[in-house]
Tab-separated table of C-alpha atoms in Angstrom:
chain	number	residue	atom	x	y	z
A	1	UNK	CA	32.768	10.534	50.258
A	2	UNK	CA	29.149	11.761	48.639
A	3	UNK	CA	29.374	11.676	44.827
A	4	UNK	CA	25.926	13.030	43.919
A	5	UNK	CA	24.118	15.679	45.506
A	6	UNK	CA	20.004	16.800	44.476
A	7	UNK	CA	19.762	19.875	42.141
A	8	UNK	CA	16.675	21.824	41.765
A	9	UNK	CA	14.678	22.299	38.551
A	10	UNK	CA	11.492	23.870	37.141
A	11	UNK	CA	8.730	23.455	35.020
A	12	UNK	CA	8.280	26.176	31.963
A	13	UNK	CA	5.661	27.971	33.970
A	14	UNK	CA	7.141	27.832	36.991
A	15	UNK	CA	4.269	26.764	39.124
A	16	UNK	CA	6.295	23.845	40.921
A	17	UNK	CA	9.770	23.463	42.553
A	18	UNK	CA	11.203	19.862	41.984
A	19	UNK	CA	13.734	18.406	44.096
A	20	UNK	CA	16.012	15.633	42.696
A	21	UNK	CA	16.467	13.223	45.412
A	22	UNK	CA	19.717	11.480	45.917
A	23	UNK	CA	20.312	8.097	47.540
A	24	UNK	CA	23.305	9.637	49.627
A	25	UNK	CA	23.038	10.662	53.228
A	26	UNK	CA	23.467	14.375	53.839
A	27	UNK	CA	26.194	15.594	56.088
A	28	UNK	CA	24.804	15.639	59.407
A	29	UNK	CA	26.065	18.512	61.420
A	30	UNK	CA	25.222	21.101	58.729
A	31	UNK	CA	21.679	19.577	57.907
A	32	UNK	CA	21.344	19.805	61.984
A	33	UNK	CA	22.577	23.327	61.894
A	34	UNK	CA	20.441	24.614	58.969
A	35	UNK	CA	17.287	22.505	60.467
A	36	UNK	CA	17.242	24.265	63.639
A	37	UNK	CA	17.477	27.283	61.660
A	38	UNK	CA	14.497	26.842	59.478
A	39	UNK	CA	12.928	25.802	62.139
A	40	UNK	CA	12.840	29.321	63.795
A	41	UNK	CA	11.085	30.423	60.749
A	42	UNK	CA	8.538	27.417	61.058
A	43	UNK	CA	7.031	27.374	64.510
A	44	UNK	CA	3.744	24.998	63.113
A	45	UNK	CA	6.477	22.676	62.257
A	46	UNK	CA	4.879	22.076	58.912
A	47	UNK	CA	7.985	21.607	57.085
A	48	UNK	CA	7.108	24.908	54.720
A	49	UNK	CA	7.483	28.490	55.337
A	50	UNK	CA	6.350	31.098	53.240
A	51	UNK	CA	8.552	33.296	50.553
A	52	UNK	CA	8.585	36.439	53.229
A	53	UNK	CA	9.915	34.508	55.933
A	54	UNK	CA	12.385	32.557	53.877
A	55	UNK	CA	13.572	36.275	52.758
A	56	UNK	CA	14.087	37.022	56.022
A	57	UNK	CA	16.077	34.224	57.183
A	58	UNK	CA	18.288	34.643	54.247
A	59	UNK	CA	18.459	38.578	55.065
A	60	UNK	CA	19.761	37.471	58.604
A	61	UNK	CA	22.042	34.721	57.736
A	62	UNK	CA	22.685	35.111	54.061
A	63	UNK	CA	26.179	36.533	55.248
A	64	UNK	CA	27.099	32.588	56.215
A	65	UNK	CA	26.498	31.452	52.924
A	66	UNK	CA	28.792	31.470	49.423
A	67	UNK	CA	27.280	34.376	47.289
A	68	UNK	CA	26.655	31.924	44.519
A	69	UNK	CA	24.847	29.743	46.708
A	70	UNK	CA	23.108	32.831	48.040
A	71	UNK	CA	22.190	33.647	44.450
A	72	UNK	CA	20.831	30.170	43.901
A	73	UNK	CA	18.105	30.256	47.117
A	74	UNK	CA	17.070	33.732	46.030
A	75	UNK	CA	16.288	32.418	42.844
A	76	UNK	CA	14.094	29.319	44.594
A	77	UNK	CA	12.231	32.075	46.753
A	78	UNK	CA	11.352	34.273	43.079
A	79	UNK	CA	10.505	30.900	41.389
A	80	UNK	CA	7.981	29.658	43.764
A	81	UNK	CA	5.133	30.395	42.688
A	82	UNK	CA	2.823	28.662	45.729
A	83	UNK	CA	4.425	30.969	47.922
A	84	UNK	CA	5.992	28.317	50.128
A	85	UNK	CA	9.468	26.965	50.305
A	86	UNK	CA	9.718	23.324	51.757
A	87	UNK	CA	12.866	22.674	54.384
A	88	UNK	CA	14.068	19.908	51.972
A	89	UNK	CA	14.249	21.745	48.849
A	90	UNK	CA	16.374	24.487	50.941
A	91	UNK	CA	18.653	21.975	52.829
A	92	UNK	CA	18.871	19.994	49.486
A	93	UNK	CA	20.072	23.044	47.715
A	94	UNK	CA	22.589	24.352	50.389
A	95	UNK	CA	24.239	21.002	50.770
A	96	UNK	CA	24.286	20.516	46.601
A	97	UNK	CA	26.386	24.016	46.459
A	98	UNK	CA	28.417	22.835	49.284
A	99	UNK	CA	29.786	19.979	47.307
A	100	UNK	CA	29.789	21.404	43.803
A	101	UNK	CA	31.713	24.620	44.908
A	102	UNK	CA	29.757	26.627	42.332
A	103	UNK	CA	31.543	28.706	40.087
A	104	UNK	CA	29.922	31.726	38.533
A	105	UNK	CA	28.930	29.775	35.583
A	106	UNK	CA	27.067	27.045	37.074
A	107	UNK	CA	25.626	29.419	40.253
A	108	UNK	CA	23.967	31.451	37.103
A	109	UNK	CA	22.746	28.586	35.150
A	110	UNK	CA	21.189	27.195	38.277
A	111	UNK	CA	19.379	30.714	38.746
A	112	UNK	CA	18.631	31.247	35.310
A	113	UNK	CA	17.119	27.550	35.025
A	114	UNK	CA	15.011	28.044	38.485
A	115	UNK	CA	13.486	31.490	37.019
A	116	UNK	CA	12.648	30.346	33.946
A	117	UNK	CA	12.104	26.815	33.641
A	118	UNK	CA	15.072	25.545	31.605
A	119	UNK	CA	16.281	22.798	33.225
A	120	UNK	CA	13.547	20.140	33.673
A	121	UNK	CA	14.982	17.051	35.269
A	122	UNK	CA	13.205	13.943	36.591
A	123	UNK	CA	13.163	12.632	40.184
A	124	UNK	CA	14.599	9.589	39.111
A	125	UNK	CA	17.904	8.116	38.545
A	126	UNK	CA	19.291	9.586	35.309
A	127	UNK	CA	19.483	5.527	34.239
A	128	UNK	CA	16.228	4.846	34.803
A	129	UNK	CA	14.825	7.206	31.964
A	130	UNK	CA	12.749	5.671	29.692
A	131	UNK	CA	11.731	6.677	26.398
A	132	UNK	CA	14.886	8.826	24.970
A	133	UNK	CA	16.043	8.663	21.299
A	134	UNK	CA	19.494	7.154	20.471
A	135	UNK	CA	21.244	10.571	20.596
A	136	UNK	CA	19.954	10.814	24.122
A	137	UNK	CA	20.716	7.292	24.965
A	138	UNK	CA	24.253	8.313	23.440
A	139	UNK	CA	24.615	11.016	25.895
A	140	UNK	CA	23.744	9.564	28.890
A	141	UNK	CA	25.948	6.525	28.143
A	142	UNK	CA	28.801	9.329	27.696
A	143	UNK	CA	27.874	10.776	30.869
A	144	UNK	CA	28.178	7.482	32.895
A	145	UNK	CA	31.431	7.162	30.928
A	146	UNK	CA	33.296	9.789	32.184
A	147	UNK	CA	31.482	11.851	35.157
A	148	UNK	CA	31.896	10.293	38.767
A	149	UNK	CA	29.191	12.320	40.614
A	150	UNK	CA	25.206	11.918	39.609
A	151	UNK	CA	24.689	15.748	39.681
A	152	UNK	CA	27.229	16.466	37.218
A	153	UNK	CA	25.972	13.395	35.272
A	154	UNK	CA	22.198	14.989	35.611
A	155	UNK	CA	23.359	18.337	34.825
A	156	UNK	CA	25.668	17.060	31.689
A	157	UNK	CA	22.609	15.222	30.162
A	158	UNK	CA	20.268	18.134	30.401
A	159	UNK	CA	22.322	20.395	29.117
A	160	UNK	CA	23.902	18.797	26.158
A	161	UNK	CA	22.489	19.492	22.910
A	162	UNK	CA	25.801	18.141	20.428
A	163	UNK	CA	25.889	22.024	19.386
A	164	UNK	CA	28.832	22.038	18.772
A	165	UNK	CA	29.070	18.587	17.911
A	166	UNK	CA	32.483	16.748	18.992
A	167	UNK	CA	34.145	18.011	15.738
A	168	UNK	CA	37.962	17.882	16.837
A	169	UNK	CA	38.621	14.428	17.597
A	170	UNK	CA	36.384	13.772	14.345
A	171	UNK	CA	38.304	16.140	12.377
A	172	UNK	CA	42.013	15.159	13.240
A	173	UNK	CA	40.862	11.192	13.076
A	174	UNK	CA	39.755	12.060	9.147
A	175	UNK	CA	42.804	13.959	8.454
A	176	UNK	CA	44.934	11.108	9.471
A	177	UNK	CA	43.029	8.567	7.264
A	178	UNK	CA	43.385	10.917	4.528
A	179	UNK	CA	47.396	11.665	4.926
A	180	UNK	CA	47.384	7.782	5.402
A	181	UNK	CA	45.724	6.829	1.902
A	182	UNK	CA	47.547	9.420	0.124
A	183	UNK	CA	50.908	8.042	1.140
A	184	UNK	CA	49.258	4.796	0.367
A	185	UNK	CA	49.079	5.733	-3.029
A	186	UNK	CA	52.472	7.360	-3.366
A	187	UNK	CA	54.136	4.665	-1.670
A	188	UNK	CA	52.243	1.734	-2.984
A	189	UNK	CA	52.085	0.450	0.419
A	190	UNK	CA	49.128	0.056	2.722
A	191	UNK	CA	50.646	-2.461	5.735
A	192	UNK	CA	53.931	-0.881	6.656
A	193	UNK	CA	54.398	2.450	4.879
A	194	UNK	CA	57.592	2.925	6.874
A	195	UNK	CA	59.835	0.208	4.809
A	196	UNK	CA	59.451	2.514	1.590
A	197	UNK	CA	62.539	5.245	1.120
A	198	UNK	CA	60.270	8.058	0.355
A	199	UNK	CA	58.488	7.314	3.739
A	200	UNK	CA	60.002	10.268	5.544
A	201	UNK	CA	60.515	12.352	2.593
A	202	UNK	CA	57.310	14.391	2.818
A	203	UNK	CA	56.808	17.452	5.095
A	204	UNK	CA	54.896	15.898	7.893
A	205	UNK	CA	56.940	13.515	9.594
A	206	UNK	CA	59.565	14.483	12.785
A	207	UNK	CA	63.198	13.571	11.855
A	208	UNK	CA	66.465	14.976	13.760
A	209	UNK	CA	67.953	16.250	10.731
A	210	UNK	CA	64.921	18.480	9.863
A	211	UNK	CA	64.113	19.410	14.076
A	212	UNK	CA	64.846	23.510	12.818
A	213	UNK	CA	61.393	23.023	10.969
A	214	UNK	CA	59.280	23.322	14.316
A	215	UNK	CA	56.407	22.443	12.585
A	216	UNK	CA	56.963	18.712	12.452
A	217	UNK	CA	57.190	18.237	16.510
A	218	UNK	CA	53.080	18.551	15.847
A	219	UNK	CA	52.593	17.377	12.313
A	220	UNK	CA	53.922	13.901	12.802
A	221	UNK	CA	50.658	13.082	14.408
A	222	UNK	CA	49.319	12.882	10.921
A	223	UNK	CA	51.389	9.847	9.651
A	224	UNK	CA	51.666	6.602	10.804
A	225	UNK	CA	53.925	3.728	10.239
A	226	UNK	CA	51.092	1.450	8.928
A	227	UNK	CA	47.395	0.075	8.903
A	228	UNK	CA	47.885	-1.654	12.229
A	229	UNK	CA	49.554	1.758	13.989
A	230	UNK	CA	46.547	3.719	12.195
A	231	UNK	CA	43.917	1.326	13.396
A	232	UNK	CA	45.056	1.127	16.735
A	233	UNK	CA	45.676	5.153	17.618
A	234	UNK	CA	42.114	5.491	15.651
A	235	UNK	CA	40.272	3.169	18.018
A	236	UNK	CA	41.477	4.781	21.126
A	237	UNK	CA	41.171	8.433	19.655
A	238	UNK	CA	37.289	7.441	18.718
A	239	UNK	CA	36.559	5.606	22.014
A	240	UNK	CA	38.155	7.652	24.181
A	241	UNK	CA	38.464	11.395	22.742
A	242	UNK	CA	35.186	11.655	21.459
A	243	UNK	CA	32.997	11.369	24.697
A	244	UNK	CA	35.679	13.199	26.413
A	245	UNK	CA	35.109	15.793	23.782
A	246	UNK	CA	31.598	15.766	24.559
A	247	UNK	CA	31.930	16.181	27.919
A	248	UNK	CA	34.819	18.917	28.632
A	249	UNK	CA	34.761	20.434	25.028
A	250	UNK	CA	37.135	20.664	22.471
A	251	UNK	CA	39.121	23.137	24.587
A	252	UNK	CA	40.545	21.328	26.846
A	253	UNK	CA	40.972	18.035	24.911
A	254	UNK	CA	42.433	19.970	22.321
A	255	UNK	CA	44.806	21.469	25.051
A	256	UNK	CA	45.279	18.079	26.071
A	257	UNK	CA	45.953	16.312	22.936
A	258	UNK	CA	48.430	18.963	21.645
A	259	UNK	CA	50.413	19.086	24.858
A	260	UNK	CA	50.810	15.052	24.729
A	261	UNK	CA	51.825	15.015	20.883
A	262	UNK	CA	54.450	17.834	21.629
A	263	UNK	CA	55.964	16.065	24.984
A	264	UNK	CA	55.928	13.089	22.889
A	265	UNK	CA	58.157	14.353	20.047
A	266	UNK	CA	60.684	16.616	22.532
A	267	UNK	CA	61.145	13.104	24.866
A	268	UNK	CA	62.381	11.793	21.542
A	269	UNK	CA	64.610	14.524	20.312
A	270	UNK	CA	65.772	14.041	24.163
A	271	UNK	CA	65.860	10.393	24.603
A	272	UNK	CA	66.172	8.888	21.404
A	273	UNK	CA	67.752	11.369	19.186
A	274	UNK	CA	68.751	9.658	16.154
A	275	UNK	CA	65.256	8.513	15.455
A	276	UNK	CA	62.297	9.706	13.704
A	277	UNK	CA	58.779	10.014	14.956
A	278	UNK	CA	55.474	9.251	13.364
A	279	UNK	CA	52.267	8.548	14.568
A	280	UNK	CA	49.429	10.635	16.829
A	281	UNK	CA	50.257	8.304	20.222
A	282	UNK	CA	51.670	11.186	21.999
A	283	UNK	CA	48.342	12.721	21.927
A	284	UNK	CA	46.271	9.467	22.194
A	285	UNK	CA	47.988	8.242	25.089
A	286	UNK	CA	47.627	11.595	26.500
A	287	UNK	CA	44.037	11.330	26.567
A	288	UNK	CA	43.695	7.489	27.431
A	289	UNK	CA	46.382	7.389	29.985
A	290	UNK	CA	44.103	10.328	31.698
A	291	UNK	CA	41.229	9.156	31.516
A	292	UNK	CA	41.909	5.677	33.128
A	293	UNK	CA	43.694	7.714	35.988
A	294	UNK	CA	40.177	9.336	36.147
A	295	UNK	CA	38.656	6.577	36.200
A	296	UNK	CA	40.671	4.930	39.146
A	297	UNK	CA	40.793	8.109	41.496
A	298	UNK	CA	37.086	7.849	41.320
A	299	UNK	CA	36.368	4.506	40.963
A	300	UNK	CA	33.356	4.349	43.441
A	301	UNK	CA	31.631	7.260	41.612
A	302	UNK	CA	32.156	6.018	38.406
A	303	UNK	CA	28.806	3.895	37.380
A	304	UNK	CA	29.742	2.579	33.750
A	305	UNK	CA	29.034	-1.001	33.146
A	306	UNK	CA	32.021	-3.404	33.039
A	307	UNK	CA	34.509	-0.422	34.354
A	308	UNK	CA	37.392	-3.027	35.245
A	309	UNK	CA	36.918	-5.132	32.318
A	310	UNK	CA	37.164	-2.330	29.927
A	311	UNK	CA	39.643	-0.725	31.611
A	312	UNK	CA	41.852	-3.953	31.701
A	313	UNK	CA	40.673	-3.706	27.609
A	314	UNK	CA	41.988	-0.252	27.099
A	315	UNK	CA	45.236	-1.096	28.959
A	316	UNK	CA	45.617	-4.245	26.625
A	317	UNK	CA	45.064	-1.891	23.528
A	318	UNK	CA	47.734	0.565	24.723
A	319	UNK	CA	50.135	-2.577	25.221
A	320	UNK	CA	49.653	-3.942	22.160
A	321	UNK	CA	50.632	-0.875	20.676
A	322	UNK	CA	53.283	0.340	22.649
A	323	UNK	CA	54.495	-3.265	22.496
A	324	UNK	CA	54.447	-2.687	18.557
A	325	UNK	CA	56.322	0.170	18.701
A	326	UNK	CA	59.032	-0.773	20.463
A	327	UNK	CA	59.489	-4.242	18.091
A	328	UNK	CA	59.259	-1.951	15.165
A	329	UNK	CA	62.338	0.511	16.831
A	330	UNK	CA	64.569	-2.243	17.114
A	331	UNK	CA	63.510	-4.146	14.224
A	332	UNK	CA	66.159	-3.794	11.270
A	333	UNK	CA	65.620	-0.672	9.346
A	334	UNK	CA	64.951	-0.998	5.781
A	335	UNK	CA	67.112	1.604	4.871
A	336	UNK	CA	69.941	1.963	7.259
A	337	UNK	CA	71.714	3.973	8.925
A	338	UNK	CA	68.190	5.517	9.844
A	339	UNK	CA	66.318	4.293	12.191
A	340	UNK	CA	62.828	3.105	12.355
A	341	UNK	CA	60.549	5.600	14.202
A	342	UNK	CA	60.776	5.911	18.217
A	343	UNK	CA	58.562	4.549	20.593
A	344	UNK	CA	59.445	7.466	23.329
A	345	UNK	CA	56.543	9.469	22.450
A	346	UNK	CA	53.991	7.206	23.597
A	347	UNK	CA	56.013	7.601	27.167
A	348	UNK	CA	55.607	11.398	26.721
A	349	UNK	CA	52.213	11.018	26.407
A	350	UNK	CA	51.368	9.177	29.535
A	351	UNK	CA	53.498	11.692	31.453
A	352	UNK	CA	51.300	14.503	30.420
A	353	UNK	CA	48.217	12.352	30.696
A	354	UNK	CA	48.746	11.221	34.315
A	355	UNK	CA	49.784	15.177	35.417
A	356	UNK	CA	48.019	18.145	33.398
A	357	UNK	CA	45.437	15.663	31.899
A	358	UNK	CA	44.343	14.384	35.356
A	359	UNK	CA	43.781	17.950	36.307
A	360	UNK	CA	41.872	19.070	32.775
A	361	UNK	CA	39.216	15.772	33.489
A	362	UNK	CA	38.963	16.308	37.500
A	363	UNK	CA	36.554	19.035	37.457
A	364	UNK	CA	33.739	19.250	35.098
A	365	UNK	CA	32.598	22.907	35.933
A	366	UNK	CA	35.557	24.501	37.657
A	367	UNK	CA	37.779	26.805	35.119
A	368	UNK	CA	41.092	25.479	34.677
A	369	UNK	CA	42.538	28.959	35.910
A	370	UNK	CA	40.980	28.628	39.495
A	371	UNK	CA	43.000	25.816	40.196
A	372	UNK	CA	46.383	25.463	41.666
A	373	UNK	CA	47.440	22.481	40.866
A	374	UNK	CA	46.713	23.022	37.131
A	375	UNK	CA	48.950	26.153	37.191
A	376	UNK	CA	51.745	23.613	39.020
A	377	UNK	CA	51.495	21.334	36.060
A	378	UNK	CA	51.263	23.573	33.352
A	379	UNK	CA	54.484	25.313	34.755
A	380	UNK	CA	56.160	22.164	34.596
A	381	UNK	CA	55.180	21.006	31.435
A	382	UNK	CA	56.109	24.393	29.980
A	383	UNK	CA	59.366	24.148	31.970
A	384	UNK	CA	60.089	20.933	29.968
A	385	UNK	CA	59.284	22.596	26.578
A	386	UNK	CA	61.717	24.946	27.290
A	387	UNK	CA	64.418	22.734	28.319
A	388	UNK	CA	63.640	20.666	25.202
A	389	UNK	CA	64.317	23.734	23.077
A	390	UNK	CA	67.259	24.390	24.580
A	391	UNK	CA	68.208	20.752	24.174
A	392	UNK	CA	67.384	20.722	20.119
A	393	UNK	CA	69.471	23.665	19.994
A	394	UNK	CA	72.462	22.935	21.797
A	395	UNK	CA	72.722	19.609	22.797
A	396	UNK	CA	72.960	17.703	19.426
A	397	UNK	CA	76.269	19.633	18.612
A	398	UNK	CA	77.801	19.805	22.077
A	399	UNK	CA	77.291	15.961	22.689
A	400	UNK	CA	78.308	15.265	18.978
A	401	UNK	CA	75.931	13.286	17.671
A	402	UNK	CA	76.016	11.467	15.189
A	403	UNK	CA	72.817	11.600	12.751
A	404	UNK	CA	71.445	10.038	10.084
A	405	UNK	CA	71.564	11.548	6.978
A	406	UNK	CA	68.473	13.771	5.749
A	407	UNK	CA	65.803	11.949	4.081
């Protein structure tokens, strides 16, 4: 499978079109088709045709092209100041647009870039760029960490400006630290706050007796059982969540994070009905599992260094945190009959990450609403949420569940 394609850039003055060469071989059949067509307008076999003939070619055969692809080719003709179109530029653009299945957003950006010279990328591979500052090296590192195709990595590297910065994951992490420090001073406990009799009395944690307070199905993410719980979640949230937000934006990553957190608390209310819930593991596990699944699905295209070792380390961190949660759940509670917080939220987050999350992270530019698979998984997720709501309304009384006293 081809993982990268050439793209076209122009200098600020628009005097020369550059082609980003790819080491991958273009598909033979489409190239032969366009080569024979190009040769008809290049009887001298010079490898170039003037812009007038190029426009004639597009006028005669433009109906065979996607409209967005045609826009890019017209922009190539408009932006070429020397009056000639190189065959390699032409066939590379056709191949690139075929692979990208350009959305309106991307094709318009390509067109503006060629006409206005806003994209100034190099012919060399992105990893070979030299003289970059710390911030640009970070952007390049993030591109190789999260994107499987070279053309997307170059596109992202060229367009990312830190405006807006990855504020969402940072804001959630800061809020979690502030809440933990507040309860640390209030309870005079830092290592294992859950051992305090007042730990569940606040307005944030989910408790089965207080499940009618709907905000608790999300607000529980800001409280943690102890310093090790907070530390592991923070590490995964920052190391995985921030790069993903830099690439995919706060809206997509926020959607995935919230869906994982909500699925986690509802999963607890269904599968572990007497237990409370604290911690951001539902949202964090949704992000991490979606990212790991994306890496596995695009293994050959992912060019991050030591990816096998880093995947193993991520799985170890997830396993350690999950093992800690399982151990705590079955450890004798400090104040029976209320059990310790549940671990089922982790599983809810993983389920969201491996379904909805994979679709959200799979396509860098394609709009979510244009993906049928997204609507399938989102419909399944919505159905789960509705079933969870009805379960919480009716199942506890019908099953005569004996709940622990309210905190």
